[in-house]
GROMACS .gro file of C-alpha atoms in nm:
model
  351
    1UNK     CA    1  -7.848 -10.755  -8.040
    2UNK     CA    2  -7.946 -10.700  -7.699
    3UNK     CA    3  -8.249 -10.475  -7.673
    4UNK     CA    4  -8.313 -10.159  -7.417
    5UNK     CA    5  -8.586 -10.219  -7.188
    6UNK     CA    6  -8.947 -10.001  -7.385
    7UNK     CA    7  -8.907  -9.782  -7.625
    8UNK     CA    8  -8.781  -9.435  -7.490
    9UNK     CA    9  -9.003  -9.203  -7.501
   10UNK     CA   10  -9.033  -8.815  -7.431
   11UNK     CA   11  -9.335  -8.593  -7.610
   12UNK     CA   12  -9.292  -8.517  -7.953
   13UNK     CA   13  -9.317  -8.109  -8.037
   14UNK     CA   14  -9.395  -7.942  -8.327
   15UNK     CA   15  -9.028  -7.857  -8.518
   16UNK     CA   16  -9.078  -7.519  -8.725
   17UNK     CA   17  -8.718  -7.560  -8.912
   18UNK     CA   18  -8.642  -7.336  -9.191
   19UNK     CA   19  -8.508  -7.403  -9.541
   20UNK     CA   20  -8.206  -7.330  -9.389
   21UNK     CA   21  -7.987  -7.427  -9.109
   22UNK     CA   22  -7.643  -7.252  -9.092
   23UNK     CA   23  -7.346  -7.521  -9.014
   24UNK     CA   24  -7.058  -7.371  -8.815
   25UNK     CA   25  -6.755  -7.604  -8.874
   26UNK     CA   26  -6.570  -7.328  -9.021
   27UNK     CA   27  -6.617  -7.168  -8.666
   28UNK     CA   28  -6.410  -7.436  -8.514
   29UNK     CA   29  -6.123  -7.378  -8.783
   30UNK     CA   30  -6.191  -7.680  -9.031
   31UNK     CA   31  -5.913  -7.710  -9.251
   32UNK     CA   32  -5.815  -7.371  -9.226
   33UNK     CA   33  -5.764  -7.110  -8.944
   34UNK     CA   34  -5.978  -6.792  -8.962
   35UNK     CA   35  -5.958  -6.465  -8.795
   36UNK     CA   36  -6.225  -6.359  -8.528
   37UNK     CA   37  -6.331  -6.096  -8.728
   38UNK     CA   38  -6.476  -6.299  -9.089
   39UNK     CA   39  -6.631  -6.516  -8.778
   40UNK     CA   40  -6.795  -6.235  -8.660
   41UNK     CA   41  -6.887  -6.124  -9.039
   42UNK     CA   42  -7.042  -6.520  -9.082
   43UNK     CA   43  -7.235  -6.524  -8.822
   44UNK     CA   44  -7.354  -6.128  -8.860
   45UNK     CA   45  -7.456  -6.249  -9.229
   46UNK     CA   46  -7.624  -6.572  -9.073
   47UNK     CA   47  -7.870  -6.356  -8.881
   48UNK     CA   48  -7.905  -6.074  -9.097
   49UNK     CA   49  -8.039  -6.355  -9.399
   50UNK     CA   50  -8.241  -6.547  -9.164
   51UNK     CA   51  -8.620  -6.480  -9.128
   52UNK     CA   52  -8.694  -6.414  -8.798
   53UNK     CA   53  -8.459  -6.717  -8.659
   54UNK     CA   54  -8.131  -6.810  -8.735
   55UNK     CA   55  -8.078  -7.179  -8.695
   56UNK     CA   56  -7.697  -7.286  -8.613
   57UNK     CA   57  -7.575  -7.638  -8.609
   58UNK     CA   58  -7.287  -7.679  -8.383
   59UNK     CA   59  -7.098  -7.973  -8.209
   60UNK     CA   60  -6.814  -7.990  -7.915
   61UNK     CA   61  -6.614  -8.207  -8.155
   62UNK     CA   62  -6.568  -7.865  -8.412
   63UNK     CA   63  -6.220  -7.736  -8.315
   64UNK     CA   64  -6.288  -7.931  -7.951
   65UNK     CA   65  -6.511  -7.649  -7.878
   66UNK     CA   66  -6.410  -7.343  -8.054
   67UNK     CA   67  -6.731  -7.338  -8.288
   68UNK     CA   68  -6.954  -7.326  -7.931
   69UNK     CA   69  -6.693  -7.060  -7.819
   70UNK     CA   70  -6.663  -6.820  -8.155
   71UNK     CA   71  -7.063  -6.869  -8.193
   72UNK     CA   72  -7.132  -6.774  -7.862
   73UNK     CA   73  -6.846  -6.454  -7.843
   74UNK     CA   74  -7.011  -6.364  -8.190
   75UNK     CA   75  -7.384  -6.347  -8.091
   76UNK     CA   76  -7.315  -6.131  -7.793
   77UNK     CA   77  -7.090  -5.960  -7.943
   78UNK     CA   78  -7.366  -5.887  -8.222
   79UNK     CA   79  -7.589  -5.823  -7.916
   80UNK     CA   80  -7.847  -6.068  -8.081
   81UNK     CA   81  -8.149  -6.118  -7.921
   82UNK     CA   82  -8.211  -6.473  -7.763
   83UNK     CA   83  -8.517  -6.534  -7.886
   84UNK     CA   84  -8.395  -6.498  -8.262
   85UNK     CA   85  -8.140  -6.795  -8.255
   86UNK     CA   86  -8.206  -7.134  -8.231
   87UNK     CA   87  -7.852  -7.393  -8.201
   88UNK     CA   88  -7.808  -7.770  -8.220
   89UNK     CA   89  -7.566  -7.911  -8.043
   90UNK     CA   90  -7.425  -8.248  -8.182
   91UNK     CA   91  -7.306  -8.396  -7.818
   92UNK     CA   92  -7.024  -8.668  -7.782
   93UNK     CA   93  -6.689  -8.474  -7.742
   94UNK     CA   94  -6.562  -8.325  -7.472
   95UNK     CA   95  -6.249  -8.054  -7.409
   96UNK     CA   96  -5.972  -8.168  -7.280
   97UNK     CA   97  -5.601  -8.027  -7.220
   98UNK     CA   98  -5.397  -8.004  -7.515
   99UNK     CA   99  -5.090  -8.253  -7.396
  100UNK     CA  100  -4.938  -8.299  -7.777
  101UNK     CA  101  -4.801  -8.110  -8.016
  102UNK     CA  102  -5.181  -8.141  -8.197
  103UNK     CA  103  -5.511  -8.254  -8.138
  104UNK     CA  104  -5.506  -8.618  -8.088
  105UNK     CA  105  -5.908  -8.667  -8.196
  106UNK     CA  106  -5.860  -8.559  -8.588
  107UNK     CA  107  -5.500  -8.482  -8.621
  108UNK     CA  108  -5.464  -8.271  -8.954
  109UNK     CA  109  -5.818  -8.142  -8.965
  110UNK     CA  110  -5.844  -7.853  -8.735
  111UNK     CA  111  -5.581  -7.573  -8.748
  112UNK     CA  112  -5.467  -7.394  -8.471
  113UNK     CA  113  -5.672  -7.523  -8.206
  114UNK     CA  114  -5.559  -7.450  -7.804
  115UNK     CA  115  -5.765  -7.790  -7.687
  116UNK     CA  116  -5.799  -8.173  -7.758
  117UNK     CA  117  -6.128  -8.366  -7.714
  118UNK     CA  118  -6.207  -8.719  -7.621
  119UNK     CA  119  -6.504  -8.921  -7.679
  120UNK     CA  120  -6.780  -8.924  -7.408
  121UNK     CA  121  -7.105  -9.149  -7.537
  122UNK     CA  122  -7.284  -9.237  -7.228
  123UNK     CA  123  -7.536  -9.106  -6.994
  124UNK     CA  124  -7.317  -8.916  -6.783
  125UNK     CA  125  -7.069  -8.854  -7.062
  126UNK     CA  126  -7.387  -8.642  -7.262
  127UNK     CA  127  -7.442  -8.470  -6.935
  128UNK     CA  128  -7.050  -8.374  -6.921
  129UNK     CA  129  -7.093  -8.254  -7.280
  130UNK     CA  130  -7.414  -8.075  -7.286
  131UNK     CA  131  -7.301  -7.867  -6.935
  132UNK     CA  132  -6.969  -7.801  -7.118
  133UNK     CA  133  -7.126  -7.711  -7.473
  134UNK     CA  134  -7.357  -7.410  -7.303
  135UNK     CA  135  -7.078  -7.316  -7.087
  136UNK     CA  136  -6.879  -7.226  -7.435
  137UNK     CA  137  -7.174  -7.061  -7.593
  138UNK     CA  138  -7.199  -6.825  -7.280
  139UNK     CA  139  -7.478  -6.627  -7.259
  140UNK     CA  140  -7.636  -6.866  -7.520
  141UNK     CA  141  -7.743  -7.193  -7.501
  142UNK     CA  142  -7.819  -7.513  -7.715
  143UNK     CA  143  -8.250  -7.563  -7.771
  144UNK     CA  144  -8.167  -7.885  -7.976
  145UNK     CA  145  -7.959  -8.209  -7.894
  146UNK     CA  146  -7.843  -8.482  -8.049
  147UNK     CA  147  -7.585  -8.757  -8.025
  148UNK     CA  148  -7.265  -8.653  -8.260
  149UNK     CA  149  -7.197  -8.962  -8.539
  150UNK     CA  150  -7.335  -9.267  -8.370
  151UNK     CA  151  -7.275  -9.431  -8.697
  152UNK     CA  152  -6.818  -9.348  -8.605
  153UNK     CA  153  -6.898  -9.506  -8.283
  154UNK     CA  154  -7.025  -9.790  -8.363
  155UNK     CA  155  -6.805  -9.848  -8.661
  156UNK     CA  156  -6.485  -9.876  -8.382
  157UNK     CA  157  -6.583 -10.186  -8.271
  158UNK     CA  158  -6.319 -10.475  -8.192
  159UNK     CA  159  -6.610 -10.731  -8.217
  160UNK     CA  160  -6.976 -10.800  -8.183
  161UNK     CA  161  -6.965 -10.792  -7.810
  162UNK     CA  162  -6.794 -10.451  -7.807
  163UNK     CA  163  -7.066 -10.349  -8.077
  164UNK     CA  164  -7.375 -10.448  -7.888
  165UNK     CA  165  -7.163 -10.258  -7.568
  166UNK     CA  166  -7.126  -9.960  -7.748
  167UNK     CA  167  -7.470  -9.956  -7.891
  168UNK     CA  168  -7.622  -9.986  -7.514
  169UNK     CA  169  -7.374  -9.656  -7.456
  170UNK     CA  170  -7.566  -9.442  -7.710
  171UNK     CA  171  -7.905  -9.553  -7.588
  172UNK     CA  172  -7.790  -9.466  -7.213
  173UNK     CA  173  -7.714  -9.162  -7.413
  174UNK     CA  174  -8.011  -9.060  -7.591
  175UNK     CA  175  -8.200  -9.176  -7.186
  176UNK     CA  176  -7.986  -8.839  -7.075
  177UNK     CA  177  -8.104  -8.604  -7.395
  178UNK     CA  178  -8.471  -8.774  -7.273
  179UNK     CA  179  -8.467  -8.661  -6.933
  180UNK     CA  180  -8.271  -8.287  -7.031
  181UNK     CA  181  -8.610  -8.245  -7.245
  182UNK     CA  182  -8.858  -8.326  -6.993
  183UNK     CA  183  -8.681  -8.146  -6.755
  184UNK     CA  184  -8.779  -7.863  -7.025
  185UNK     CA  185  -8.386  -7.777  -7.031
  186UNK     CA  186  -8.381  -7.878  -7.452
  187UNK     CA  187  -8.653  -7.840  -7.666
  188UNK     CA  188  -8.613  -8.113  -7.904
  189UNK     CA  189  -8.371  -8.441  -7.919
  190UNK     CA  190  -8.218  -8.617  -8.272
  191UNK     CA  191  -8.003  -8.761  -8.440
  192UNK     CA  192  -7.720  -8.699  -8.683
  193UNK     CA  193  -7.525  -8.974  -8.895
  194UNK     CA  194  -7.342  -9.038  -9.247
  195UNK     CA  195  -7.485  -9.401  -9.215
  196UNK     CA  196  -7.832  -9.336  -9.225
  197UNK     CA  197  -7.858  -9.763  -9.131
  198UNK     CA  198  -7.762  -9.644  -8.782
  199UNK     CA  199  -8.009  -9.360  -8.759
  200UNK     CA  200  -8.282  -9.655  -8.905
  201UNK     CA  201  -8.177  -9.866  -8.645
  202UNK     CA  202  -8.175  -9.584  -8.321
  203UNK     CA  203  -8.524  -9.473  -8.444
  204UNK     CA  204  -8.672  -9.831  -8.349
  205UNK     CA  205  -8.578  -9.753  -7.951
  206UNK     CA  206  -8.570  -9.406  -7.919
  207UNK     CA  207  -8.862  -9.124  -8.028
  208UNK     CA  208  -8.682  -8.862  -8.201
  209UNK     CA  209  -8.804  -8.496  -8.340
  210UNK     CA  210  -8.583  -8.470  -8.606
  211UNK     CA  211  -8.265  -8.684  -8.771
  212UNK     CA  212  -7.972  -8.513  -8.943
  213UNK     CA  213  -7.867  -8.729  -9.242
  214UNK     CA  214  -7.535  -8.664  -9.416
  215UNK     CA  215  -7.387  -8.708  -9.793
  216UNK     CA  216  -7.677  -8.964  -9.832
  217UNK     CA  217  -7.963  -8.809  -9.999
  218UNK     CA  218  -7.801  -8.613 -10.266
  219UNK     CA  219  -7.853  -8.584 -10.642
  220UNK     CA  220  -7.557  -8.791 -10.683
  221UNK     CA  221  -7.710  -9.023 -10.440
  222UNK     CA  222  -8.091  -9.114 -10.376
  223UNK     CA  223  -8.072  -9.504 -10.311
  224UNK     CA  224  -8.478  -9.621 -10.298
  225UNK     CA  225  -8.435  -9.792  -9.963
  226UNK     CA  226  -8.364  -9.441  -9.807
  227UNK     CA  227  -8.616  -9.263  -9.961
  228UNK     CA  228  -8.857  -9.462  -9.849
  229UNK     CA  229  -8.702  -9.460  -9.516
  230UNK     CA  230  -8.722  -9.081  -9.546
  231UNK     CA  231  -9.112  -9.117  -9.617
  232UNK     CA  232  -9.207  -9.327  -9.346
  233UNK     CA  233  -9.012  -9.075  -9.089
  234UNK     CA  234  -9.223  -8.820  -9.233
  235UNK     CA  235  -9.524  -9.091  -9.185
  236UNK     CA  236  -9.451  -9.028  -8.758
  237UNK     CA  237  -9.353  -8.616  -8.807
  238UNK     CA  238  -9.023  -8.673  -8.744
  239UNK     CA  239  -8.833  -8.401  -8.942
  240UNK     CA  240  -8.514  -8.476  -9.178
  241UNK     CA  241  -8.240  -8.225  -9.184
  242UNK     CA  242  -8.035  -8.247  -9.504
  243UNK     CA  243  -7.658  -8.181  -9.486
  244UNK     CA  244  -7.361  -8.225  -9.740
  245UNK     CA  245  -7.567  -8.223 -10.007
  246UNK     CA  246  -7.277  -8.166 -10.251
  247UNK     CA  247  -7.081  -8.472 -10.128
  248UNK     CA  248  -6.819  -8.278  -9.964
  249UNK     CA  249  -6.787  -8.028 -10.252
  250UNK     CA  250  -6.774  -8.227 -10.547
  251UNK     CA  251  -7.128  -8.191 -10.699
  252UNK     CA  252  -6.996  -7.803 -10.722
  253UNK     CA  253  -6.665  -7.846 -10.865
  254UNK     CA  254  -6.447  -7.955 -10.594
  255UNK     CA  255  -6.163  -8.217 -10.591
  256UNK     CA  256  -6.291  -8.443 -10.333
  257UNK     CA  257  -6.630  -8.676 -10.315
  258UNK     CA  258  -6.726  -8.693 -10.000
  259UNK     CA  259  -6.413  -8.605  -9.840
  260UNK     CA  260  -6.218  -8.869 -10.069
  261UNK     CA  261  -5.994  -8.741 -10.325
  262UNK     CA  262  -6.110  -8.858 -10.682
  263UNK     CA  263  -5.846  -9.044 -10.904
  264UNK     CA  264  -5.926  -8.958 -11.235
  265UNK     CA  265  -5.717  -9.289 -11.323
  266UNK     CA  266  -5.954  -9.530 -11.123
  267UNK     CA  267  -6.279  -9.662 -11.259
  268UNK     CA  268  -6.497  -9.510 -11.002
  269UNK     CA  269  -6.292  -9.169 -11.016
  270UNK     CA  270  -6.407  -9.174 -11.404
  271UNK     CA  271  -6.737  -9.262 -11.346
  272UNK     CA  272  -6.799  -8.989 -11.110
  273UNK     CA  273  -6.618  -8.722 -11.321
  274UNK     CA  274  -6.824  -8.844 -11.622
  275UNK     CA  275  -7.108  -8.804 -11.422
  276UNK     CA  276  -7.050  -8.453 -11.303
  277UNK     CA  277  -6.915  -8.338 -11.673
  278UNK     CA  278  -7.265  -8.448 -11.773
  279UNK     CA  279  -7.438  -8.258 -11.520
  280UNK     CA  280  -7.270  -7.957 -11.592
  281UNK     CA  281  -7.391  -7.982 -11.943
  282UNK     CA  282  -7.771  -7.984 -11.820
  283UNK     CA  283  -7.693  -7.713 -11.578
  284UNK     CA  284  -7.508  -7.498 -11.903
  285UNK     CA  285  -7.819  -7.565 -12.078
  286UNK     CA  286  -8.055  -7.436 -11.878
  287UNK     CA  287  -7.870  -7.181 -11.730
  288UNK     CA  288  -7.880  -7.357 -11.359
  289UNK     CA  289  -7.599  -7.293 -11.114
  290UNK     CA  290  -7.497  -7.657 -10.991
  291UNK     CA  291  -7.522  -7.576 -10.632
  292UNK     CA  292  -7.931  -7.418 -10.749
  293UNK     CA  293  -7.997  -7.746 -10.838
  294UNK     CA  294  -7.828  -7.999 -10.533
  295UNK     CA  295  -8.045  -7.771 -10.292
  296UNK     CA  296  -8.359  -7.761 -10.507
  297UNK     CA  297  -8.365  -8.137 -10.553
  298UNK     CA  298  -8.201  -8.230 -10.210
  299UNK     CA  299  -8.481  -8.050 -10.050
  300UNK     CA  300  -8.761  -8.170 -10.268
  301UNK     CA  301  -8.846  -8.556 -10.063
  302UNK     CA  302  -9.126  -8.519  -9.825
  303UNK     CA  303  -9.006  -8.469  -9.473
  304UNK     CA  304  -8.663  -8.286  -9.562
  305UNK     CA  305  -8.722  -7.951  -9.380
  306UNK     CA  306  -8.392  -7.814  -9.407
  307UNK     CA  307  -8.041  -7.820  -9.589
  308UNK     CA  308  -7.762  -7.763  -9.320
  309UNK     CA  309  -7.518  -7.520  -9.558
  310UNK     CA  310  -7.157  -7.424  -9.396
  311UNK     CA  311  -6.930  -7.142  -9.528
  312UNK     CA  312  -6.612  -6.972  -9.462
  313UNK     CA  313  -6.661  -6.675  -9.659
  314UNK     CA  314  -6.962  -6.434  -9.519
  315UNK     CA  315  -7.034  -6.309  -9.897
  316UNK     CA  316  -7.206  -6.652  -9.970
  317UNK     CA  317  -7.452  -6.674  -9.642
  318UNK     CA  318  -7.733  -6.476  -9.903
  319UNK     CA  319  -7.629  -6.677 -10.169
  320UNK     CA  320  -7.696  -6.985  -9.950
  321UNK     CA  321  -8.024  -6.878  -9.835
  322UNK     CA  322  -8.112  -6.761 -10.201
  323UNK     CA  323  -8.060  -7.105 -10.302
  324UNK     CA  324  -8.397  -7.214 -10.101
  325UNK     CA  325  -8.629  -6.872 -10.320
  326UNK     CA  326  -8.481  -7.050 -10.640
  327UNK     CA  327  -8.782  -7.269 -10.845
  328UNK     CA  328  -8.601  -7.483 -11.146
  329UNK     CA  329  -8.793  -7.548 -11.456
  330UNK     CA  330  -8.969  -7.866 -11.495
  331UNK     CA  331  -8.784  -7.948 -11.842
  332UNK     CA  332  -8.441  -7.912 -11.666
  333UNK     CA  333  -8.575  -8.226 -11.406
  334UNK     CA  334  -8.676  -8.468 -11.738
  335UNK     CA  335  -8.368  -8.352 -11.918
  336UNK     CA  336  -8.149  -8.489 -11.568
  337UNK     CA  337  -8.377  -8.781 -11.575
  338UNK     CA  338  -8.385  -8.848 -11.952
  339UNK     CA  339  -8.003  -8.859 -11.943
  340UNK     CA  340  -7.986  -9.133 -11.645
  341UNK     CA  341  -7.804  -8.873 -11.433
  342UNK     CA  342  -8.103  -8.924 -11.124
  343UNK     CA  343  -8.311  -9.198 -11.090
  344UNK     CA  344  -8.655  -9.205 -11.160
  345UNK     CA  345  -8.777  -9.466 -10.937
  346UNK     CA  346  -8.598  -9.295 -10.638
  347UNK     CA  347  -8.749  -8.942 -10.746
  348UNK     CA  348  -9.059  -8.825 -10.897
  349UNK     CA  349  -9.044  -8.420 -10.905
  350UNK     CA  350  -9.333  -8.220 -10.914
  351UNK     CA  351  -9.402  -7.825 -10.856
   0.00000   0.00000   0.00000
């Protein structure tokens, strides 16, 4: 692959993240439409449980820019001080005119949505988005950037040429992020992928504060190789965001792993059941809530900062931010461990 020219570099700053960073898909009407007022309730709750900052994680590609717009309408609404909210803006989509009967960029996903989006990764495609995405939050405006699923992008690829093409896009990308943060416009640049192989390979050109890492590190799945990938970006103080920690729902009780429905019929749909039905044993045992322990062990590697946690029901923002006050008993760890349900190799607890 055809290398940029140096590796890109802008000065690294001192990330105070907290336990937990509020995701706002739900905002952008993911898989449901919801009124303006449990919006407004969400994001009330969001700053109400957060100590002094609230943290929102937010992207143009969320209901092609109605998460920016409700967060935005919200916080001033809420008359919420500036200071007191930080947001990360994943950058890559842009609105555009609605010209079909739905959204052409996830057709099925978001409900009731008034816009399309297209795909912008490039430099002056970032620009586009980044102008557009603090337009929507209004009086707001995003401290922390990042290029939205590199890892998708990459993936489209007809062949190796348009692969190594596509690849030069994001790093003329992640040059615009590097000159909005010297030009002291965003505080802080990153990264967020499923694939954390593509976040591997963008740290080796571009200097990054912080990487957002999705259904990867979870207690369903610690692979070795990314643990130790997780180490070595806490090695250069480069912080690790944790999101989808309960692989889309499942680790809690929900049909789908990762966003895949589970066949109880296949041999992998089995396995993972049997997996979770023994979980849920250890968890009855010891009187853990499921969700107590994804969190508690998702957030236990060195260098994981934060778990990015979304809801659409305002009741569970405390909840969510309970989850990081929780401490789980020792025993409950060896009894997971003891049982093969983690591996031991990948993760060594200690209090």
């Amino acid at each position: 692959m055809k290398k940029p020219n140096g590796h890109m570099h802008t000065e690294q700053i001192d990330l105070q993240l907290p336990a937990v960073v509020f995701g706002t898909s739900s905002l952008g009407n993911l898989y449901q439409a919801i009124d303006y007022s449990v919006k407004l309730a969400i994001v009330e709750a969001c700053v109400k449980s957060a100590k002094p900052v609230a943290f929102f994680d937010t992207a143009g590609k969320y209901g092609a820019g109605l998460a920016l717009e409700s967060l935005g309408k919200c916080l001033a609404d809420l008359n919420v001080d500036k200071e007191n909210v930080v947001i990360s803006n994943k950058l890559g989509w842009y609105r555009t005119e609605l010209l079909s009967p739905e959204p052409t960029f996830e057709p099925g996903i978001w409900k009731n949505i008034g816009y399309d989006a297209v795909q912008m990764i490039s430099y002056e495609g970032i620009m586009k988005c980044f102008e557009q995405g603090n337009h929507l939050l209004g009086d707001y405006h995003a401290q922390m950037v990042s290029v939205h699923d590199p890892d998708e992008y990459l993936l489209a690829a007809d062949n190796r040429s348009d692969y190594e093409e596509r690849y030069q896009h994001i790093i003329e990308a992640y040059r615009a992020l590097g000159e909005l943060k010297s030009a002291g416009l965003v505080s802080s640049i990153g990264v967020g992928a499923k694939d954390w192989k593509v976040i591997e390979l963008i740290t080796k050109d571009v200097a990054l504060d912080w990487v957002m890492i999705a259904n990867s590190l979870t207690l369903k799945s610690h692979p070795k190789s990314l643990v130790a990938f997780v180490k070595q970006l806490n090695q250069k103080n480069i912080q690790v965001i944790n999101s989808a920690v309960f692989n889309g729902g499942f680790l809690t009780g929900g049909d789908f792993f990762n966003y895949q429905q589970v066949d109880p019929d296949t041999v992998s749909g089995k396995a993972l059941l049997d997996w979770r039905n023994e979980f849920f044993k250890v968890c009855d045992e010891f009187n853990v809530l499921p969700a107590e322990a994804c969190f508690n062990f998702s957030l236990q590697f060195p260098g994981v900062k934060s778990i990015a946690l979304n809801t659409t029901r305002p009741e569970k923002v405390s909840t969510n931010v309970a989850l990081a006050e929780k401490e789980l008993p020792l025993a409950f760890w060896t009894e997971m461990q003891h049982r093969g349900l983690i591996e031991t190799e990948s993760f060594n607890y200690s209090i």
